[in-house]
PDB file of C-alpha atoms and ligand atoms in Angstrom:
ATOM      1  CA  UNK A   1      -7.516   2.302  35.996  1.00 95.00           C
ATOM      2  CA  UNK A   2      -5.386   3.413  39.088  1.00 98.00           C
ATOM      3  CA  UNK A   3      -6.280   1.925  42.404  1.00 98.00           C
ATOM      4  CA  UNK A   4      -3.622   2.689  45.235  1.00 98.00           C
ATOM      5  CA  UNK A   5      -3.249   0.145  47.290  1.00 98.00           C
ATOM      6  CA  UNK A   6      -2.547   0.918  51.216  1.00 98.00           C
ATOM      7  CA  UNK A   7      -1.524  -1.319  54.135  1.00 98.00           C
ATOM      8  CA  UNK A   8      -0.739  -1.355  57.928  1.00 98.00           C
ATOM      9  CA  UNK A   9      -1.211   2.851  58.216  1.00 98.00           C
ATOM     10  CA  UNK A  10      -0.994   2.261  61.650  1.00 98.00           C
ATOM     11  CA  UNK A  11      -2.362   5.468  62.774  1.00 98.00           C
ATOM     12  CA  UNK A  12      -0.369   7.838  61.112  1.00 98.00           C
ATOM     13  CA  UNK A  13      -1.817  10.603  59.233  1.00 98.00           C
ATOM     14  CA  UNK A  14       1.259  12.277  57.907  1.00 98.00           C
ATOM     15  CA  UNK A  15       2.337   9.396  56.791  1.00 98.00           C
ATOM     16  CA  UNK A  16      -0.928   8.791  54.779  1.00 98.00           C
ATOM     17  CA  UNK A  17      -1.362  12.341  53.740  1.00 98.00           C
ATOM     18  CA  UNK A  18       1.757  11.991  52.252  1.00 98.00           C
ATOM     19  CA  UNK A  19       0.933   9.058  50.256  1.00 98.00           C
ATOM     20  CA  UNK A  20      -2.414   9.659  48.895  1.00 98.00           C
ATOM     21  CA  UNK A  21      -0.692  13.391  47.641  1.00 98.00           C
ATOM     22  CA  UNK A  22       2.195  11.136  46.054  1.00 98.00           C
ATOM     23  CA  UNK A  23      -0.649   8.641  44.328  1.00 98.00           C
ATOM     24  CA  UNK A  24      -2.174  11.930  42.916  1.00 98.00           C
ATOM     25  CA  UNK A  25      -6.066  11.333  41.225  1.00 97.00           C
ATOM     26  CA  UNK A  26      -6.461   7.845  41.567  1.00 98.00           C
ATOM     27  CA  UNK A  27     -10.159   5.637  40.909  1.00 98.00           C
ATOM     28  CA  UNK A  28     -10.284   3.967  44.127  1.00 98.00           C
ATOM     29  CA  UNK A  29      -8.262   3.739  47.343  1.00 98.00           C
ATOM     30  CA  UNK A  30      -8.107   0.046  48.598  1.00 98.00           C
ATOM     31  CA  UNK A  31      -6.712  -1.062  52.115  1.00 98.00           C
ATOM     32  CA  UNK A  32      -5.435  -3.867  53.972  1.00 98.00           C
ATOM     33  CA  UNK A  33      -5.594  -3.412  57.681  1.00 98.00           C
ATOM     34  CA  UNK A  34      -4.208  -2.509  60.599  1.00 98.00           C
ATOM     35  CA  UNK A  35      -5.678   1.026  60.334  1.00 98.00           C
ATOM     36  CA  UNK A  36      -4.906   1.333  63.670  1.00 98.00           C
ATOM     37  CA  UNK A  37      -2.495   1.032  66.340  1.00 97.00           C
ATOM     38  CA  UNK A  38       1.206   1.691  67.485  1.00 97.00           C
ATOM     39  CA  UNK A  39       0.911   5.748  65.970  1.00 98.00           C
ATOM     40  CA  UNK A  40      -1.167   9.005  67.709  1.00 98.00           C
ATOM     41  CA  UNK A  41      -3.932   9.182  65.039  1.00 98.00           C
ATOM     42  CA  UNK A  42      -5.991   6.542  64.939  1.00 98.00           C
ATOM     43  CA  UNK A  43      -9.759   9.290  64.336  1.00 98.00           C
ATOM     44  CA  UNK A  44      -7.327  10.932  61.455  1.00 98.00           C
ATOM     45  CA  UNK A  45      -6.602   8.230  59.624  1.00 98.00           C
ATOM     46  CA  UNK A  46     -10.253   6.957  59.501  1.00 98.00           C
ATOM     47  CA  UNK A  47     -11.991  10.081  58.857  1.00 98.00           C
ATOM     48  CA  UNK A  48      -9.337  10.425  55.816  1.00 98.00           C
ATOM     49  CA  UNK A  49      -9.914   6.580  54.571  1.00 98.00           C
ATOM     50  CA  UNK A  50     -13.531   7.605  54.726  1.00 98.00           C
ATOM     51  CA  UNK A  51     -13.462  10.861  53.075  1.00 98.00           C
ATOM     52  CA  UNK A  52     -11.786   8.817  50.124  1.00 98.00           C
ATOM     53  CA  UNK A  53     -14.118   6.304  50.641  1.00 98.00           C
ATOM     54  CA  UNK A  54     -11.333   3.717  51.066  1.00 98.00           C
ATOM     55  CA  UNK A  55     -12.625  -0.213  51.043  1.00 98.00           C
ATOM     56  CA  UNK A  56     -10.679  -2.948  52.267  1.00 98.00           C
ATOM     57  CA  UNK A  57     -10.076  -5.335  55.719  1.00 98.00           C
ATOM     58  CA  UNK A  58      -9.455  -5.708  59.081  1.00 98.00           C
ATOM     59  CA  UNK A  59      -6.311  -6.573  60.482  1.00 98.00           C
ATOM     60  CA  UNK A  60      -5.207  -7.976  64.226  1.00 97.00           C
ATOM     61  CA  UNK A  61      -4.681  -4.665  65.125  1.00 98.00           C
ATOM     62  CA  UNK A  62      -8.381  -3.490  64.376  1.00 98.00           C
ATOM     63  CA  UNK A  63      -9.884  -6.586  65.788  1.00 97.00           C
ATOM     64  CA  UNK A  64      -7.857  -5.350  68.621  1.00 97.00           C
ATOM     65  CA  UNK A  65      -9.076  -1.964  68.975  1.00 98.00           C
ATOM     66  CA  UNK A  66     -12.589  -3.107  69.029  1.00 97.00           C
ATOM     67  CA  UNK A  67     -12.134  -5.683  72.161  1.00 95.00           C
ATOM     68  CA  UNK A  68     -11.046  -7.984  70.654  1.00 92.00           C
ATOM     69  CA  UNK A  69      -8.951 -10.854  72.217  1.00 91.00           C
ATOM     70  CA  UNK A  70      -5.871 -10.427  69.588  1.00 91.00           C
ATOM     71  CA  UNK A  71      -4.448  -8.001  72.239  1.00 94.00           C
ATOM     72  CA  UNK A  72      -3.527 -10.909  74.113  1.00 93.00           C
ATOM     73  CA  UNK A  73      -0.971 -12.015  71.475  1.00 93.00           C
ATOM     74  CA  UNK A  74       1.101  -8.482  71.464  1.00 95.00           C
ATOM     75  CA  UNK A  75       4.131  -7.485  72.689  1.00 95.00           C
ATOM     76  CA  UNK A  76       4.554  -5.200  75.887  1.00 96.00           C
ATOM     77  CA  UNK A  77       4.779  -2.043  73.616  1.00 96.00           C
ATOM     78  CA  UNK A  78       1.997  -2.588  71.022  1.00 96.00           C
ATOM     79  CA  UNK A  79      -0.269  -3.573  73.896  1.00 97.00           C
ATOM     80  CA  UNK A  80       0.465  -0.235  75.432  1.00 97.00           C
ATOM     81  CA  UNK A  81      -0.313   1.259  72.960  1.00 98.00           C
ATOM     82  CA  UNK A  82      -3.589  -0.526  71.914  1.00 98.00           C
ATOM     83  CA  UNK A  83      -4.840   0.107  75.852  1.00 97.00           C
ATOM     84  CA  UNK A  84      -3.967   3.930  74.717  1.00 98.00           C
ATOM     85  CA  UNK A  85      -5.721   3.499  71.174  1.00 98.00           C
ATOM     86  CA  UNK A  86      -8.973   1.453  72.695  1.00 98.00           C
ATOM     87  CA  UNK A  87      -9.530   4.576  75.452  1.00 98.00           C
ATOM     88  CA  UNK A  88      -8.452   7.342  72.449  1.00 98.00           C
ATOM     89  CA  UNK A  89     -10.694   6.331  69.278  1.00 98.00           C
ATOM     90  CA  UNK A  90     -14.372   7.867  68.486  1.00 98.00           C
ATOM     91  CA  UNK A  91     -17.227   6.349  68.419  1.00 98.00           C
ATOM     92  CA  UNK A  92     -17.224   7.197  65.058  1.00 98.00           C
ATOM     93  CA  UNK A  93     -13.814   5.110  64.210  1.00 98.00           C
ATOM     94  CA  UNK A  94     -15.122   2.223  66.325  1.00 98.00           C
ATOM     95  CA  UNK A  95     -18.222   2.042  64.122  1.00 98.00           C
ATOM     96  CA  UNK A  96     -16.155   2.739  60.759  1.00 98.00           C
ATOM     97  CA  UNK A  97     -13.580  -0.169  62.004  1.00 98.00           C
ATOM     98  CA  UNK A  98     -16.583  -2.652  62.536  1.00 98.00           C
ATOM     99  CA  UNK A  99     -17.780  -2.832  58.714  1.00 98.00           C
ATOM    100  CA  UNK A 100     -14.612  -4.284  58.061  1.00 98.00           C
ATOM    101  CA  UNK A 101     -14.580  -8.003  56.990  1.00 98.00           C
ATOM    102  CA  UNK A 102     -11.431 -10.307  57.154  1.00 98.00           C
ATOM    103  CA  UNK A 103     -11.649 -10.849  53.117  1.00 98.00           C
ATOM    104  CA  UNK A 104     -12.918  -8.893  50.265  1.00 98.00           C
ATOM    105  CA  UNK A 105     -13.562  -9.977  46.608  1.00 98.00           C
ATOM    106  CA  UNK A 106     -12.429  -7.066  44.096  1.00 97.00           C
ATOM    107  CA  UNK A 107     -12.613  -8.612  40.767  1.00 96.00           C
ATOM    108  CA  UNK A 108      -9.853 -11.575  40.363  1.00 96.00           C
ATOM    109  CA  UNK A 109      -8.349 -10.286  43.419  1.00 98.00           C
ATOM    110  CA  UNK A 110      -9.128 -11.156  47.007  1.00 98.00           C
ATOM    111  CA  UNK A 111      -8.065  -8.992  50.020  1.00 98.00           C
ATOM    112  CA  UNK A 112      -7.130  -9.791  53.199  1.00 98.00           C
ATOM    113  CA  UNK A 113      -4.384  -8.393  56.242  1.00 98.00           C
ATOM    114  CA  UNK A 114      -2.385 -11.668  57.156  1.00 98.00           C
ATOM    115  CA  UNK A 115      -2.523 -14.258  54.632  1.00 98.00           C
ATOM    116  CA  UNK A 116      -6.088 -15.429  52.347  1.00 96.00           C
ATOM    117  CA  UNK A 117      -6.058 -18.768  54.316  1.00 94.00           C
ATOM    118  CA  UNK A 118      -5.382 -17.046  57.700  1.00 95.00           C
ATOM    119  CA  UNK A 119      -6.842 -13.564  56.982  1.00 96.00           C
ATOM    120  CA  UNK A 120      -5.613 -12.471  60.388  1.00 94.00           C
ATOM    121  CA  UNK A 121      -2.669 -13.571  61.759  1.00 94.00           C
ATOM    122  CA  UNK A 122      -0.381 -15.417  58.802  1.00 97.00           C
ATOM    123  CA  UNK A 123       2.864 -13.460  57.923  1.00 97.00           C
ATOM    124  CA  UNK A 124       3.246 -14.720  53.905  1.00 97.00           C
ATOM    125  CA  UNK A 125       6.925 -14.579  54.022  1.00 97.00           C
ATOM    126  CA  UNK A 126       8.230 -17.770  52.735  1.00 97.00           C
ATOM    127  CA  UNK A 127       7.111 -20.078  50.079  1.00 96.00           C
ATOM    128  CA  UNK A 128       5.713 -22.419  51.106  1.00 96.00           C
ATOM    129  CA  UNK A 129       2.974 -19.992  53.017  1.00 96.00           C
ATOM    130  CA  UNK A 130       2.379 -18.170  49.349  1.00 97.00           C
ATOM    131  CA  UNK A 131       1.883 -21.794  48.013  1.00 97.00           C
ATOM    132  CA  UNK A 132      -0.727 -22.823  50.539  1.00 96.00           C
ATOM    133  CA  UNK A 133      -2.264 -19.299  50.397  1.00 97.00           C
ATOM    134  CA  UNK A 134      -2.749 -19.539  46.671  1.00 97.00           C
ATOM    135  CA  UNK A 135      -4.378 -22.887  47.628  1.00 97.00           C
ATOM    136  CA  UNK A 136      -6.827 -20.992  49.880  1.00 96.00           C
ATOM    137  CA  UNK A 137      -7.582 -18.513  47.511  1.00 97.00           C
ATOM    138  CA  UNK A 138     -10.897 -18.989  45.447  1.00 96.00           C
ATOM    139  CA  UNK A 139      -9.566 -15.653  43.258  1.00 98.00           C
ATOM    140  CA  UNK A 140      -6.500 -15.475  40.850  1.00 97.00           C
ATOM    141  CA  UNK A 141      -4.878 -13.006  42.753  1.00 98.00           C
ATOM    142  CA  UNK A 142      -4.394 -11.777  46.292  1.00 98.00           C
ATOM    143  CA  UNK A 143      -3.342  -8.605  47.998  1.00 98.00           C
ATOM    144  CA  UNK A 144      -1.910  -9.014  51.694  1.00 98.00           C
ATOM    145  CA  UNK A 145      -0.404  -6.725  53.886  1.00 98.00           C
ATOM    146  CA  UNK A 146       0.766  -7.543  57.747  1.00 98.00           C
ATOM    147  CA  UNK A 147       4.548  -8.115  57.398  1.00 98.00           C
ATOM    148  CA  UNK A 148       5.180  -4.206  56.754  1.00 98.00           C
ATOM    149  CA  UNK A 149       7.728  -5.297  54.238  1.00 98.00           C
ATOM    150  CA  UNK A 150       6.746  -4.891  50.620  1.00 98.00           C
ATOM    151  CA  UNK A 151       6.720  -7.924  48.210  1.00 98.00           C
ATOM    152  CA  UNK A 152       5.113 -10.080  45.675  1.00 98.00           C
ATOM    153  CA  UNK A 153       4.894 -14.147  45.380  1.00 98.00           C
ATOM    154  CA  UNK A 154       4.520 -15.507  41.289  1.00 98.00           C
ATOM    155  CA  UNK A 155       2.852 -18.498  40.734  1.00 98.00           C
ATOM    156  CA  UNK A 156       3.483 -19.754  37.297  1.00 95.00           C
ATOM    157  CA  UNK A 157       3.523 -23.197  36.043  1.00 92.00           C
ATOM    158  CA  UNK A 158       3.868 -24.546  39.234  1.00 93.00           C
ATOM    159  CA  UNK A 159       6.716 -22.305  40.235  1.00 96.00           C
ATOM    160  CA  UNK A 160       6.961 -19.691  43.098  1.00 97.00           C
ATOM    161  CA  UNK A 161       8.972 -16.717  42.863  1.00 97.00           C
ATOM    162  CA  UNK A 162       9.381 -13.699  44.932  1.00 98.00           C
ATOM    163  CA  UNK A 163      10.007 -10.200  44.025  1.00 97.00           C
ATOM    164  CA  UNK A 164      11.506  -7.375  46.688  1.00 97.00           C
ATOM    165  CA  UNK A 165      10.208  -4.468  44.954  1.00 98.00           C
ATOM    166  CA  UNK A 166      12.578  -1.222  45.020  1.00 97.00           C
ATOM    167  CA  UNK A 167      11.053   2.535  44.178  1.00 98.00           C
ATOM    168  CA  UNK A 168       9.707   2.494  41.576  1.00 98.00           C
ATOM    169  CA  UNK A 169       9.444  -1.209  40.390  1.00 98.00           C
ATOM    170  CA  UNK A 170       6.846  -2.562  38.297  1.00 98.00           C
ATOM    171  CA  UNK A 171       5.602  -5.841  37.886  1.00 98.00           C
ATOM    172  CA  UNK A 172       3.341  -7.449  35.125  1.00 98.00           C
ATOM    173  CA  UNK A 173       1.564 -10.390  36.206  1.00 97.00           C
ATOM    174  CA  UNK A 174      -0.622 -11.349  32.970  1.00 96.00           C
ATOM    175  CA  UNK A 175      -0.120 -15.763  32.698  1.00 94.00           C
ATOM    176  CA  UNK A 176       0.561 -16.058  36.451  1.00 97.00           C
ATOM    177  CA  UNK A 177      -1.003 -15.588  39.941  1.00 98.00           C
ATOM    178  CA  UNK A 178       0.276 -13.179  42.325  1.00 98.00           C
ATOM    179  CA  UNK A 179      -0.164 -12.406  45.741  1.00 98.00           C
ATOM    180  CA  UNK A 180       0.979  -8.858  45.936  1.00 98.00           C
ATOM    181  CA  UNK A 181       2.193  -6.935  49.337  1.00 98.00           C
ATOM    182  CA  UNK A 182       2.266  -2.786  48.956  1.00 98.00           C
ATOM    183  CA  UNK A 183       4.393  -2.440  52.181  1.00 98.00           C
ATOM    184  CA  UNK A 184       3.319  -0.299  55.585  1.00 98.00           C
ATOM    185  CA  UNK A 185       2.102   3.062  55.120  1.00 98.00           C
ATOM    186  CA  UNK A 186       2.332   4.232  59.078  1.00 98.00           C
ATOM    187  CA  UNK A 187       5.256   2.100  60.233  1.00 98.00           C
ATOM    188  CA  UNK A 188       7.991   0.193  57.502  1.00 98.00           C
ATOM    189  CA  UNK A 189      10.101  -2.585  58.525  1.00 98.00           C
ATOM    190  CA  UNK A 190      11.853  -3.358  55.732  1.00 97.00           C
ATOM    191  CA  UNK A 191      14.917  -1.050  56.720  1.00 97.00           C
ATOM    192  CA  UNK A 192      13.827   1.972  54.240  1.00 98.00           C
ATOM    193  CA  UNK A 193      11.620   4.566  56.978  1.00 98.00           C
ATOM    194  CA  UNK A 194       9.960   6.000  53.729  1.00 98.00           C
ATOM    195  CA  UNK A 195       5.936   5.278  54.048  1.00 98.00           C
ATOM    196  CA  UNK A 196       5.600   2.200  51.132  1.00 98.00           C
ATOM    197  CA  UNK A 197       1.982   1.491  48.719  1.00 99.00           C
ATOM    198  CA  UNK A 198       1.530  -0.005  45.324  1.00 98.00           C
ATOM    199  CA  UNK A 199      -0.562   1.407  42.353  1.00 98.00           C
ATOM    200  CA  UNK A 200      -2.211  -1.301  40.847  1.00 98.00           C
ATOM    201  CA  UNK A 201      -4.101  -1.722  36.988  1.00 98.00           C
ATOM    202  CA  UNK A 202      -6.049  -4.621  36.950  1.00 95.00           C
ATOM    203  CA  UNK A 203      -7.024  -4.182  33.718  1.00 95.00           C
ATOM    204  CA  UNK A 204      -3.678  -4.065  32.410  1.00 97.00           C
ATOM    205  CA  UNK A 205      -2.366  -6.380  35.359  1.00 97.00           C
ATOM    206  CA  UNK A 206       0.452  -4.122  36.615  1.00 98.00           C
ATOM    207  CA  UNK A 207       1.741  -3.389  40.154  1.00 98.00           C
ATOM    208  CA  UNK A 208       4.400  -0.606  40.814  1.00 98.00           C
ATOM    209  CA  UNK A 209       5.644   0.249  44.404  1.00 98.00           C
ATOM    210  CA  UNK A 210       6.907   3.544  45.465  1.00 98.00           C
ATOM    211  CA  UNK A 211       8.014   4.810  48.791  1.00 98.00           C
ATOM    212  CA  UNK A 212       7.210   8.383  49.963  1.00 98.00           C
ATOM    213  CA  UNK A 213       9.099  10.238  52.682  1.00 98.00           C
ATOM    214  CA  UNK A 214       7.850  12.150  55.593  1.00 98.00           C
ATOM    215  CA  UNK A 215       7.759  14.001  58.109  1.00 98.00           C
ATOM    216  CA  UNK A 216       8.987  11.661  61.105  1.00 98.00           C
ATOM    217  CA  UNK A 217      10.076  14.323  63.380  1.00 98.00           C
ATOM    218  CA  UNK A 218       6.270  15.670  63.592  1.00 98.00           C
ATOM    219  CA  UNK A 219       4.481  12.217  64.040  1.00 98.00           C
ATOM    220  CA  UNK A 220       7.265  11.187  66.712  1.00 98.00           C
ATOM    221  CA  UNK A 221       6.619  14.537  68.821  1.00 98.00           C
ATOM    222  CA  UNK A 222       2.636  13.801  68.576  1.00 98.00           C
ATOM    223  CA  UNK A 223       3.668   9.651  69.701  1.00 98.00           C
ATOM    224  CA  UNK A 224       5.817  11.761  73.336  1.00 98.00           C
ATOM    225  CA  UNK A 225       2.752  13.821  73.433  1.00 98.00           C
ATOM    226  CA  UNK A 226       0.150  11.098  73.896  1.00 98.00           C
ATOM    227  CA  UNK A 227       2.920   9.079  75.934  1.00 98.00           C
ATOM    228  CA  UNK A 228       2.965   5.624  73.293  1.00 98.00           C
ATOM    229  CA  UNK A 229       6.155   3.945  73.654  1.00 97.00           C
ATOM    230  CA  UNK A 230       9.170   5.712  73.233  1.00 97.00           C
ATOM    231  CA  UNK A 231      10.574   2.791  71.263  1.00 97.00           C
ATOM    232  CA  UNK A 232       7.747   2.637  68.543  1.00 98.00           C
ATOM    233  CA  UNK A 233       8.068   6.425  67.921  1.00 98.00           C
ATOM    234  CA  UNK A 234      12.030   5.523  67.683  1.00 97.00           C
ATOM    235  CA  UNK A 235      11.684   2.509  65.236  1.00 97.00           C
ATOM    236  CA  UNK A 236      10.290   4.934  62.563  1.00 98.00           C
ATOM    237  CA  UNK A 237      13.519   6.360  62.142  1.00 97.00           C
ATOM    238  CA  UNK A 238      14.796   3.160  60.749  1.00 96.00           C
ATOM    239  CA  UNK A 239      12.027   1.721  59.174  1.00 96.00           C
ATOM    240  CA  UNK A 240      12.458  -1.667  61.187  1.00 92.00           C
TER     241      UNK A 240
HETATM  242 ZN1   ZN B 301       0.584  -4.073  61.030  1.00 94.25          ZN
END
């Protein structure tokens, strides 16, 4: 079984486009938030996730687009442009971004944006969050986005470890738990611009990353078109 696992797309359809033609045929698409915000695409990137009748979360940037009070916590430029993405997105996308819930049971795995015992807001980056997250979690496994940097915590015999997955890299996690991170899609921070997602086999309990380039150039002219911040159409260059 091939599932291909998305995160923080961030409005960017070329960046999407260019990972679900990477994955190839796959069985299911899952996602972890923040389907929305910062890029110029936020009706593209729904209608896509739709038409491959993606499942997955909500993230602080969704919660966001709908109203929500989250706005209140961002920084000058992604509030710009989540005042642009509230007045752009269909009624359509709003609807499509309300079915989301914060968690979703898949199996022995559990999916949420931030963190399972803060669904919304907690960046797992260290480990003492991946310890109390695998606390929180009532599954063996977890799948997290949020940080836009890819990653995965071990939990085995009381031991945490954490990979930094390069291109390519597999992990097995049969005998421990994991709480696996596929990267951001629509806007990477981990200094490598290439759009980042993880096929995953439950079955066989195997992750592998890969990292798919694309056309910046395009998705930075649409960002000067629609006027969002020149420095978020800039940071994609980088990747941070
Ligand atoms: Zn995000």
């Amino acid at each position: 079984m091939r599932i291909a696992v998305l995160s923080d797309v961030h409005s960017n359809l070329i960046a999407l486009d260019a990972v679900l033609a990477h994955a190839g045929p796959v069985d299911e698409v899952w996602h972890l938030g923040d389907i929305v915000g910062y890029g110029p695409d936020p009706d593209g990137v729904v209608a896509r996730l739709a038409e491959v009748t993606a499942v997955g979360v909500r993230g602080n940037h969704d919660a966001a687009a709908l109203g929500g009070a989250e706005i209140e916590h961002f920084n000058p430029e992604a509030r710009a442009a989540m005042e642009w993405t509230r007045g752009a997105i269909s009624d359509d996308t709003r609807a499509w971004l309300a079915t989301l819930p914060e968690r979703r049971m898949e199996g022995d795995m559990t999916l949420v944006h931030g963190s399972p015992r803060d669904p919304i807001w907690e960046y797992l980056t260290t480990a003492s969050a991946a310890r109390g997250s695998f606390a929180a979690l009532t599954t063996a496994h977890g799948l997290n986005g949020h940080t836009h940097v890819p990653a995965a915590f071990t939990l085995e015999a009381d031991r945490i470890s954490l990979l930094q997955p390069r291109d390519g890299e597999s992990l097995s996690f049969t005998g421990t738990r994991t709480l696996l991170n596929p990267g951001s899609v629509g806007q990477p921070r981990d200094g490598d611009p290439a759009a980042s997602y993880l096929i995953l086999d439950p079955e066989r309990q195997v992750a592998t990353w890969h990292r798919v380039p694309y056309d910046i150039g395009t998705v930075q002219a649409a960002m000067r078109e629609v006027g969002l911040p020149p420095r978020l159409a800039a940071r994609l260059n980088h990747g941070r």
